[in-house]
Each structure stands twice: as C-alpha cells, then as structure tokens.
Amino acid sequence: QVQLVESGGGSVLAGNSLKLSCKVFGRTFSRTGLGWFRQAPGKEREFVAAISWSGGSQSYADSVKGRFTISRDNAGNTLYLQMNNLQPDDTAVYFCAANEYANTITEIEKYDYWGRGTQVTVSS
C-alpha cells in the first residue's frame, strides 16, 4: 500500500548540515502522518520528528529541537528532514515512517510502514 525510500545520508564533520529525503509511494499519502526515527549502535530506535498529513503540525524530540526541521511536499510525495549543526551524537541510521492517523504521532508502534534507512555519520 505505502512504500518509502530514504536518501541523502552521508558522512560529515560536526557543525555541518545534511538534508534527508523520503520518497513516498501510495494513494493514501496526502492524509497519512509521517515521521523520522533513528537508531544508533547499541541503542533502541528513537523518535526524531513527526508531521501531520497537511504539514500544519510538527513535533520534535528535545535532542533535535531547534536544529532539525521536518517538512513534506504532498504534491511531490516527499518527506524531508533538514538537519543543521550536526553533532557526533546524531550519528545513526535514520528511518522514515508512515502512519494512518494523519497526526503527529511519536510512538514507534503506531507506524505501519517503514523505509530501509539511511546512514548519517558525524565526526568531531
């Protein structure tokens, strides 16, 4: 029903920026809530940011608030995560995900569809 493909990951020095993209395929995209999660080595997958179906509501983890910006382009069926002032603690595999609630959902278990992830590595 819904497929997601992430891109834009890479290796950067601390203080630099990256922009992740997630191409979403599916007829329910416009009224589907979207989010970004990440998983670092030795840690559980954690919430990063979420956005409602219209893009009018956004939610961020405290660790990224003020540095990361989530957005979506429904016409282009694409989800974005602009990451500024990256730090070594941001190193992780980043996943985009979709839910059927059309809201800013932060719980991992509420997401129905997941991409394969893209690696982000930040060096000091």
mmCIF file of N, CA and C in Angstrom:
data_model
loop_
_atom_site.group_PDB
_atom_site.id
_atom_site.type_symbol
_atom_site.label_atom_id
_atom_site.label_comp_id
_atom_site.label_asym_id
_atom_site.label_seq_id
_atom_site.Cartn_x
_atom_site.Cartn_y
_atom_site.Cartn_z
ATOM 1 N N GLN A 1 0.826 -1.202 0.000
ATOM 2 C CA GLN A 1 0.000 0.000 0.000
ATOM 3 C C GLN A 1 0.861 1.252 0.000
ATOM 4 N N VAL A 2 1.782 1.351 0.963
ATOM 5 C CA VAL A 2 2.658 2.505 1.082
ATOM 6 C C VAL A 2 4.103 2.034 1.133
ATOM 7 N N GLN A 3 4.926 2.615 0.280
ATOM 8 C CA GLN A 3 6.343 2.314 0.254
ATOM 9 C C GLN A 3 7.138 3.595 0.471
ATOM 10 N N LEU A 4 8.255 3.506 1.197
ATOM 11 C CA LEU A 4 9.071 4.660 1.497
ATOM 12 C C LEU A 4 10.536 4.361 1.198
ATOM 13 N N VAL A 5 11.224 5.325 0.594
ATOM 14 C CA VAL A 5 12.621 5.168 0.239
ATOM 15 C C VAL A 5 13.387 6.407 0.676
ATOM 16 N N GLU A 6 14.328 6.241 1.628
ATOM 17 C CA GLU A 6 15.127 7.358 2.131
ATOM 18 C C GLU A 6 16.357 7.591 1.258
ATOM 19 N N SER A 7 16.857 8.830 1.294
ATOM 20 C CA SER A 7 18.091 9.179 0.620
ATOM 21 C C SER A 7 18.666 10.435 1.273
ATOM 22 N N GLY A 8 19.923 10.733 0.991
ATOM 23 C CA GLY A 8 20.542 11.946 1.485
ATOM 24 C C GLY A 8 21.503 11.765 2.641
ATOM 25 N N GLY A 9 21.650 10.560 3.151
ATOM 26 C CA GLY A 9 22.579 10.315 4.240
ATOM 27 C C GLY A 9 24.016 10.445 3.769
ATOM 28 N N GLY A 10 24.935 10.513 4.738
ATOM 29 C CA GLY A 10 26.339 10.633 4.408
ATOM 30 C C GLY A 10 27.187 10.855 5.632
ATOM 31 N N SER A 11 28.456 11.157 5.418
ATOM 32 C CA SER A 11 29.416 11.410 6.493
ATOM 33 C C SER A 11 29.854 12.867 6.452
ATOM 34 N N VAL A 12 29.703 13.569 7.584
ATOM 35 C CA VAL A 12 30.046 14.984 7.659
ATOM 36 C C VAL A 12 30.775 15.292 8.953
ATOM 37 N N LEU A 13 31.405 16.464 9.007
ATOM 38 C CA LEU A 13 32.041 16.946 10.224
ATOM 39 C C LEU A 13 31.024 17.656 11.103
ATOM 40 N N ALA A 14 31.251 17.652 12.397
ATOM 41 C CA ALA A 14 30.362 18.333 13.335
ATOM 42 C C ALA A 14 30.188 19.794 12.939
ATOM 43 N N GLY A 15 28.944 20.269 13.047
ATOM 44 C CA GLY A 15 28.631 21.633 12.690
ATOM 45 C C GLY A 15 28.071 21.787 11.292
ATOM 46 N N ASN A 16 28.244 20.773 10.469
ATOM 47 C CA ASN A 16 27.727 20.817 9.105
ATOM 48 C C ASN A 16 26.265 20.384 9.045
ATOM 49 N N SER A 17 25.704 20.417 7.849
ATOM 50 C CA SER A 17 24.297 20.116 7.653
ATOM 51 C C SER A 17 24.086 19.026 6.615
ATOM 52 N N LEU A 18 22.959 18.360 6.729
ATOM 53 C CA LEU A 18 22.509 17.383 5.755
ATOM 54 C C LEU A 18 20.998 17.515 5.611
ATOM 55 N N LYS A 19 20.486 17.169 4.444
ATOM 56 C CA LYS A 19 19.043 17.136 4.227
ATOM 57 C C LYS A 19 18.650 15.762 3.725
ATOM 58 N N LEU A 20 17.832 15.085 4.511
ATOM 59 C CA LEU A 20 17.340 13.771 4.143
ATOM 60 C C LEU A 20 16.028 13.892 3.386
ATOM 61 N N SER A 21 15.820 12.987 2.460
ATOM 62 C CA SER A 21 14.571 12.930 1.715
ATOM 63 C C SER A 21 13.970 11.544 1.843
ATOM 64 N N CYS A 22 12.660 11.476 1.760
ATOM 65 C CA CYS A 22 11.944 10.207 1.808
ATOM 66 C C CYS A 22 10.852 10.258 0.755
ATOM 67 N N LYS A 23 11.026 9.498 -0.296
ATOM 68 C CA LYS A 23 10.023 9.426 -1.345
ATOM 69 C C LYS A 23 8.953 8.432 -0.927
ATOM 70 N N VAL A 24 7.700 8.880 -0.946
ATOM 71 C CA VAL A 24 6.584 8.059 -0.504
ATOM 72 C C VAL A 24 5.736 7.655 -1.688
ATOM 73 N N PHE A 25 5.470 6.373 -1.800
ATOM 74 C CA PHE A 25 4.641 5.831 -2.868
ATOM 75 C C PHE A 25 3.383 5.230 -2.261
ATOM 76 N N GLY A 26 2.226 5.721 -2.699
ATOM 77 C CA GLY A 26 0.975 5.194 -2.190
ATOM 78 C C GLY A 26 -0.162 6.186 -2.343
ATOM 79 N N ARG A 27 -1.348 5.678 -2.583
ATOM 80 C CA ARG A 27 -2.510 6.532 -2.804
ATOM 81 C C ARG A 27 -2.997 7.228 -1.538
ATOM 82 N N THR A 28 -2.580 6.767 -0.353
ATOM 83 C CA THR A 28 -3.013 7.359 0.911
ATOM 84 C C THR A 28 -2.042 8.404 1.441
ATOM 85 N N PHE A 29 -1.059 8.789 0.639
ATOM 86 C CA PHE A 29 -0.014 9.682 1.110
ATOM 87 C C PHE A 29 -0.532 10.995 1.690
ATOM 88 N N SER A 30 -1.437 11.664 1.005
ATOM 89 C CA SER A 30 -1.870 13.005 1.397
ATOM 90 C C SER A 30 -2.465 13.072 2.797
ATOM 91 N N ARG A 31 -3.156 12.047 3.232
ATOM 92 C CA ARG A 31 -3.766 12.031 4.559
ATOM 93 C C ARG A 31 -3.097 11.020 5.481
ATOM 94 N N THR A 32 -1.808 10.846 5.294
ATOM 95 C CA THR A 32 -1.010 9.949 6.119
ATOM 96 C C THR A 32 0.003 10.748 6.927
ATOM 97 N N GLY A 33 0.074 10.480 8.230
ATOM 98 C CA GLY A 33 1.071 11.118 9.066
ATOM 99 C C GLY A 33 2.442 10.514 8.783
ATOM 100 N N LEU A 34 3.477 11.333 8.868
ATOM 101 C CA LEU A 34 4.828 10.880 8.564
ATOM 102 C C LEU A 34 5.785 11.244 9.695
ATOM 103 N N GLY A 35 6.856 10.474 9.815
ATOM 104 C CA GLY A 35 7.825 10.758 10.858
ATOM 105 C C GLY A 35 9.213 10.250 10.528
ATOM 106 N N TRP A 36 10.181 10.741 11.295
ATOM 107 C CA TRP A 36 11.562 10.291 11.211
ATOM 108 C C TRP A 36 11.967 9.678 12.541
ATOM 109 N N PHE A 37 12.668 8.560 12.476
ATOM 110 C CA PHE A 37 13.219 7.886 13.642
ATOM 111 C C PHE A 37 14.679 7.572 13.362
ATOM 112 N N ARG A 38 15.441 7.299 14.417
ATOM 113 C CA ARG A 38 16.839 6.952 14.222
ATOM 114 C C ARG A 38 17.265 5.898 15.231
ATOM 115 N N GLN A 39 18.298 5.155 14.860
ATOM 116 C CA GLN A 39 18.827 4.122 15.732
ATOM 117 C C GLN A 39 20.351 4.130 15.671
ATOM 118 N N ALA A 40 20.968 4.403 16.814
ATOM 119 C CA ALA A 40 22.419 4.418 16.935
ATOM 120 C C ALA A 40 22.906 3.055 17.410
ATOM 121 N N PRO A 41 24.174 2.726 17.171
ATOM 122 C CA PRO A 41 24.716 1.438 17.615
ATOM 123 C C PRO A 41 24.543 1.244 19.120
ATOM 124 N N GLY A 42 24.010 0.095 19.512
ATOM 125 C CA GLY A 42 23.830 -0.220 20.917
ATOM 126 C C GLY A 42 22.642 0.444 21.576
ATOM 127 N N LYS A 43 21.822 1.155 20.813
ATOM 128 C CA LYS A 43 20.663 1.839 21.368
ATOM 129 C C LYS A 43 19.387 1.423 20.649
ATOM 130 N N GLU A 44 18.255 1.675 21.312
ATOM 131 C CA GLU A 44 16.963 1.388 20.706
ATOM 132 C C GLU A 44 16.594 2.481 19.710
ATOM 133 N N ARG A 45 15.708 2.136 18.786
ATOM 134 C CA ARG A 45 15.231 3.129 17.838
ATOM 135 C C ARG A 45 14.442 4.205 18.582
ATOM 136 N N GLU A 46 14.687 5.480 18.242
ATOM 137 C CA GLU A 46 14.054 6.578 18.949
ATOM 138 C C GLU A 46 13.398 7.564 17.995
ATOM 139 N N PHE A 47 12.407 8.249 18.516
ATOM 140 C CA PHE A 47 11.675 9.255 17.762
ATOM 141 C C PHE A 47 12.533 10.485 17.521
ATOM 142 N N VAL A 48 12.425 11.059 16.327
ATOM 143 C CA VAL A 48 13.152 12.273 15.981
ATOM 144 C C VAL A 48 12.190 13.418 15.682
ATOM 145 N N ALA A 49 11.277 13.208 14.738
ATOM 146 C CA ALA A 49 10.349 14.260 14.340
ATOM 147 C C ALA A 49 9.135 13.660 13.658
ATOM 148 N N ALA A 50 8.007 14.372 13.725
ATOM 149 C CA ALA A 50 6.778 13.920 13.079
ATOM 150 C C ALA A 50 6.045 15.111 12.486
ATOM 151 N N ILE A 51 5.213 14.839 11.494
ATOM 152 C CA ILE A 51 4.457 15.889 10.827
ATOM 153 C C ILE A 51 3.083 15.357 10.446
ATOM 154 N N SER A 52 2.063 16.208 10.579
ATOM 155 C CA SER A 52 0.698 15.813 10.252
ATOM 156 C C SER A 52 0.508 15.726 8.745
ATOM 157 N N TRP A 53 -0.640 15.205 8.340
ATOM 158 C CA TRP A 53 -0.883 14.986 6.909
ATOM 159 C C TRP A 53 -0.845 16.270 6.097
ATOM 160 N N SER A 54 -1.281 17.383 6.688
ATOM 161 C CA SER A 54 -1.298 18.662 5.989
ATOM 162 C C SER A 54 0.018 19.423 6.124
ATOM 163 N N GLY A 55 0.863 18.991 7.052
ATOM 164 C CA GLY A 55 2.104 19.693 7.317
ATOM 165 C C GLY A 55 1.959 20.814 8.323
ATOM 166 N N GLY A 56 0.735 21.063 8.797
ATOM 167 C CA GLY A 56 0.480 22.164 9.708
ATOM 168 C C GLY A 56 0.955 21.947 11.132
ATOM 169 N N SER A 57 1.135 20.710 11.538
ATOM 170 C CA SER A 57 1.594 20.392 12.887
ATOM 171 C C SER A 57 2.886 19.601 12.818
ATOM 172 N N GLN A 58 3.831 19.949 13.699
ATOM 173 C CA GLN A 58 5.116 19.269 13.757
ATOM 174 C C GLN A 58 5.486 18.976 15.198
ATOM 175 N N SER A 59 6.241 17.916 15.397
ATOM 176 C CA SER A 59 6.700 17.544 16.723
ATOM 177 C C SER A 59 8.151 17.087 16.637
ATOM 178 N N TYR A 60 8.955 17.459 17.644
ATOM 179 C CA TYR A 60 10.370 17.132 17.638
ATOM 180 C C TYR A 60 10.816 16.564 18.981
ATOM 181 N N ALA A 61 11.796 15.675 18.927
ATOM 182 C CA ALA A 61 12.452 15.226 20.142
ATOM 183 C C ALA A 61 13.259 16.388 20.706
ATOM 184 N N ASP A 62 13.385 16.440 22.030
ATOM 185 C CA ASP A 62 14.123 17.533 22.661
ATOM 186 C C ASP A 62 15.567 17.615 22.169
ATOM 187 N N SER A 63 16.146 16.487 21.837
ATOM 188 C CA SER A 63 17.537 16.445 21.434
ATOM 189 C C SER A 63 17.808 17.122 20.088
ATOM 190 N N VAL A 64 16.769 17.300 19.272
ATOM 191 C CA VAL A 64 16.963 17.884 17.945
ATOM 192 C C VAL A 64 16.207 19.190 17.750
ATOM 193 N N LYS A 65 15.377 19.566 18.696
ATOM 194 C CA LYS A 65 14.575 20.780 18.574
ATOM 195 C C LYS A 65 15.478 22.002 18.407
ATOM 196 N N GLY A 66 15.159 22.812 17.408
ATOM 197 C CA GLY A 66 15.957 23.991 17.120
ATOM 198 C C GLY A 66 17.048 23.752 16.102
ATOM 199 N N ARG A 67 17.369 22.495 15.845
ATOM 200 C CA ARG A 67 18.406 22.146 14.871
ATOM 201 C C ARG A 67 17.838 21.440 13.639
ATOM 202 N N PHE A 68 16.823 20.625 13.837
ATOM 203 C CA PHE A 68 16.217 19.858 12.747
ATOM 204 C C PHE A 68 14.863 20.447 12.374
ATOM 205 N N THR A 69 14.510 20.336 11.098
ATOM 206 C CA THR A 69 13.214 20.792 10.616
ATOM 207 C C THR A 69 12.606 19.728 9.714
ATOM 208 N N ILE A 70 11.388 19.305 10.044
ATOM 209 C CA ILE A 70 10.684 18.331 9.231
ATOM 210 C C ILE A 70 9.677 19.056 8.343
ATOM 211 N N SER A 71 9.534 18.603 7.119
ATOM 212 C CA SER A 71 8.580 19.188 6.190
ATOM 213 C C SER A 71 8.130 18.123 5.204
ATOM 214 N N ARG A 72 7.055 18.417 4.484
ATOM 215 C CA ARG A 72 6.568 17.472 3.488
ATOM 216 C C ARG A 72 6.014 18.220 2.292
ATOM 217 N N ASP A 73 6.145 17.605 1.144
ATOM 218 C CA ASP A 73 5.634 18.133 -0.102
ATOM 219 C C ASP A 73 4.681 17.087 -0.659
ATOM 220 N N ASN A 74 3.406 17.274 -0.383
ATOM 221 C CA ASN A 74 2.420 16.283 -0.802
ATOM 222 C C ASN A 74 2.298 16.184 -2.321
ATOM 223 N N ALA A 75 2.479 17.310 -3.006
ATOM 224 C CA ALA A 75 2.409 17.293 -4.460
ATOM 225 C C ALA A 75 3.511 16.425 -5.049
ATOM 226 N N GLY A 76 4.674 16.443 -4.394
ATOM 227 C CA GLY A 76 5.792 15.642 -4.860
ATOM 228 C C GLY A 76 5.956 14.328 -4.113
ATOM 229 N N ASN A 77 5.040 14.049 -3.190
ATOM 230 C CA ASN A 77 5.062 12.811 -2.403
ATOM 231 C C ASN A 77 6.412 12.587 -1.720
ATOM 232 N N THR A 78 6.911 13.641 -1.077
ATOM 233 C CA THR A 78 8.232 13.576 -0.477
ATOM 234 C C THR A 78 8.245 14.159 0.931
ATOM 235 N N LEU A 79 8.924 13.487 1.835
ATOM 236 C CA LEU A 79 9.149 13.934 3.200
ATOM 237 C C LEU A 79 10.607 14.359 3.330
ATOM 238 N N TYR A 80 10.858 15.431 4.093
ATOM 239 C CA TYR A 80 12.213 15.939 4.260
ATOM 240 C C TYR A 80 12.584 16.075 5.731
ATOM 241 N N LEU A 81 13.893 16.021 6.000
ATOM 242 C CA LEU A 81 14.420 16.334 7.317
ATOM 243 C C LEU A 81 15.686 17.150 7.119
ATOM 244 N N GLN A 82 15.596 18.455 7.368
ATOM 245 C CA GLN A 82 16.757 19.328 7.307
ATOM 246 C C GLN A 82 17.465 19.261 8.650
ATOM 247 N N MET A 83 18.724 18.864 8.647
ATOM 248 C CA MET A 83 19.498 18.689 9.864
ATOM 249 C C MET A 83 20.661 19.676 9.867
ATOM 250 N N ASN A 84 20.613 20.648 10.785
ATOM 251 C CA ASN A 84 21.657 21.652 10.906
ATOM 252 C C ASN A 84 22.473 21.439 12.173
ATOM 253 N N ASN A 85 23.685 21.971 12.176
ATOM 254 C CA ASN A 85 24.579 21.868 13.333
ATOM 255 C C ASN A 85 24.654 20.436 13.858
ATOM 256 N N LEU A 86 24.944 19.523 12.970
ATOM 257 C CA LEU A 86 25.023 18.112 13.344
ATOM 258 C C LEU A 86 26.145 17.856 14.345
ATOM 259 N N GLN A 87 25.898 16.941 15.263
ATOM 260 C CA GLN A 87 26.845 16.571 16.302
ATOM 261 C C GLN A 87 27.095 15.071 16.266
ATOM 262 N N PRO A 88 28.213 14.610 16.837
ATOM 263 C CA PRO A 88 28.507 13.167 16.837
ATOM 264 C C PRO A 88 27.372 12.317 17.407
ATOM 265 N N ASP A 89 26.637 12.834 18.385
ATOM 266 C CA ASP A 89 25.523 12.085 18.968
ATOM 267 C C ASP A 89 24.368 11.882 17.986
ATOM 268 N N ASP A 90 24.386 12.594 16.863
ATOM 269 C CA ASP A 90 23.356 12.419 15.846
ATOM 270 C C ASP A 90 23.651 11.238 14.930
ATOM 271 N N THR A 91 24.821 10.646 15.071
ATOM 272 C CA THR A 91 25.193 9.502 14.243
ATOM 273 C C THR A 91 24.225 8.349 14.467
ATOM 274 N N ALA A 92 23.612 7.886 13.395
ATOM 275 C CA ALA A 92 22.622 6.821 13.482
ATOM 276 C C ALA A 92 22.122 6.481 12.092
ATOM 277 N N VAL A 93 21.369 5.404 12.012
ATOM 278 C CA VAL A 93 20.615 5.102 10.809
ATOM 279 C C VAL A 93 19.264 5.799 10.955
ATOM 280 N N TYR A 94 18.893 6.594 9.972
ATOM 281 C CA TYR A 94 17.646 7.348 10.018
ATOM 282 C C TYR A 94 16.589 6.673 9.151
ATOM 283 N N PHE A 95 15.415 6.494 9.727
ATOM 284 C CA PHE A 95 14.306 5.844 9.055
ATOM 285 C C PHE A 95 13.132 6.802 8.904
ATOM 286 N N CYS A 96 12.477 6.783 7.761
ATOM 287 C CA CYS A 96 11.211 7.477 7.631
ATOM 288 C C CYS A 96 10.096 6.455 7.768
ATOM 289 N N ALA A 97 8.942 6.912 8.246
ATOM 290 C CA ALA A 97 7.834 6.007 8.505
ATOM 291 C C ALA A 97 6.503 6.713 8.283
ATOM 292 N N ALA A 98 5.461 5.930 8.030
ATOM 293 C CA ALA A 98 4.127 6.459 7.785
ATOM 294 C C ALA A 98 3.110 5.780 8.684
ATOM 295 N N ASN A 99 2.122 6.550 9.125
ATOM 296 C CA ASN A 99 1.036 6.012 9.924
ATOM 297 C C ASN A 99 -0.298 6.391 9.301
ATOM 298 N N GLU A 100 -1.384 5.818 9.823
ATOM 299 C CA GLU A 100 -2.708 6.053 9.274
ATOM 300 C C GLU A 100 -3.550 6.982 10.135
ATOM 301 N N TYR A 101 -2.909 7.717 11.061
ATOM 302 C CA TYR A 101 -3.631 8.619 11.953
ATOM 303 C C TYR A 101 -3.671 10.054 11.455
ATOM 304 N N ALA A 102 -2.809 10.395 10.501
ATOM 305 C CA ALA A 102 -2.762 11.726 9.890
ATOM 306 C C ALA A 102 -2.388 12.821 10.881
ATOM 307 N N ASN A 103 -1.748 12.454 11.981
ATOM 308 C CA ASN A 103 -1.354 13.406 13.010
ATOM 309 C C ASN A 103 0.122 13.260 13.337
ATOM 310 N N THR A 104 0.584 14.054 14.302
ATOM 311 C CA THR A 104 1.978 13.996 14.737
ATOM 312 C C THR A 104 2.124 12.898 15.791
ATOM 313 N N ILE A 105 2.325 11.686 15.336
ATOM 314 C CA ILE A 105 2.458 10.522 16.196
ATOM 315 C C ILE A 105 3.926 10.298 16.537
ATOM 316 N N THR A 106 4.223 10.090 17.820
ATOM 317 C CA THR A 106 5.591 9.887 18.277
ATOM 318 C C THR A 106 5.894 8.439 18.646
ATOM 319 N N GLU A 107 4.882 7.622 18.806
ATOM 320 C CA GLU A 107 5.075 6.236 19.221
ATOM 321 C C GLU A 107 5.449 5.339 18.043
ATOM 322 N N ILE A 108 6.530 4.607 18.191
ATOM 323 C CA ILE A 108 7.004 3.734 17.127
ATOM 324 C C ILE A 108 5.953 2.711 16.724
ATOM 325 N N GLU A 109 5.251 2.161 17.703
ATOM 326 C CA GLU A 109 4.289 1.100 17.429
ATOM 327 C C GLU A 109 3.077 1.569 16.632
ATOM 328 N N LYS A 110 2.876 2.874 16.508
ATOM 329 C CA LYS A 110 1.744 3.409 15.762
ATOM 330 C C LYS A 110 2.038 3.566 14.265
ATOM 331 N N TYR A 111 3.255 3.356 13.880
ATOM 332 C CA TYR A 111 3.634 3.489 12.474
ATOM 333 C C TYR A 111 3.533 2.152 11.757
ATOM 334 N N ASP A 112 2.921 2.180 10.593
ATOM 335 C CA ASP A 112 2.625 0.961 9.856
ATOM 336 C C ASP A 112 3.633 0.634 8.762
ATOM 337 N N TYR A 113 4.275 1.645 8.210
ATOM 338 C CA TYR A 113 5.178 1.449 7.086
ATOM 339 C C TYR A 113 6.514 2.108 7.350
ATOM 340 N N TRP A 114 7.587 1.444 6.928
ATOM 341 C CA TRP A 114 8.943 1.909 7.191
ATOM 342 C C TRP A 114 9.831 1.792 5.974
ATOM 343 N N GLY A 115 10.763 2.748 5.843
ATOM 344 C CA GLY A 115 11.795 2.638 4.841
ATOM 345 C C GLY A 115 12.928 1.779 5.370
ATOM 346 N N ARG A 116 13.931 1.539 4.555
ATOM 347 C CA ARG A 116 15.059 0.711 4.964
ATOM 348 C C ARG A 116 16.106 1.477 5.758
ATOM 349 N N GLY A 117 16.082 2.797 5.713
ATOM 350 C CA GLY A 117 17.003 3.616 6.474
ATOM 351 C C GLY A 117 18.162 4.147 5.653
ATOM 352 N N THR A 118 18.749 5.245 6.132
ATOM 353 C CA THR A 118 19.925 5.832 5.510
ATOM 354 C C THR A 118 20.905 6.236 6.609
ATOM 355 N N GLN A 119 22.180 5.950 6.406
ATOM 356 C CA GLN A 119 23.197 6.174 7.428
ATOM 357 C C GLN A 119 23.646 7.630 7.471
ATOM 358 N N VAL A 120 23.696 8.193 8.676
ATOM 359 C CA VAL A 120 24.244 9.524 8.915
ATOM 360 C C VAL A 120 25.379 9.377 9.922
ATOM 361 N N THR A 121 26.575 9.812 9.544
ATOM 362 C CA THR A 121 27.741 9.720 10.413
ATOM 363 C C THR A 121 28.339 11.106 10.593
ATOM 364 N N VAL A 122 28.504 11.526 11.850
ATOM 365 C CA VAL A 122 29.025 12.847 12.169
ATOM 366 C C VAL A 122 30.306 12.692 12.986
ATOM 367 N N SER A 123 31.398 13.281 12.501
ATOM 368 C CA SER A 123 32.692 13.189 13.160
ATOM 369 C C SER A 123 33.082 14.533 13.759
ATOM 370 N N SER A 124 33.752 14.512 14.907
ATOM 371 C CA SER A 124 34.208 15.721 15.558
ATOM 372 C C SER A 124 35.557 16.163 15.018
#
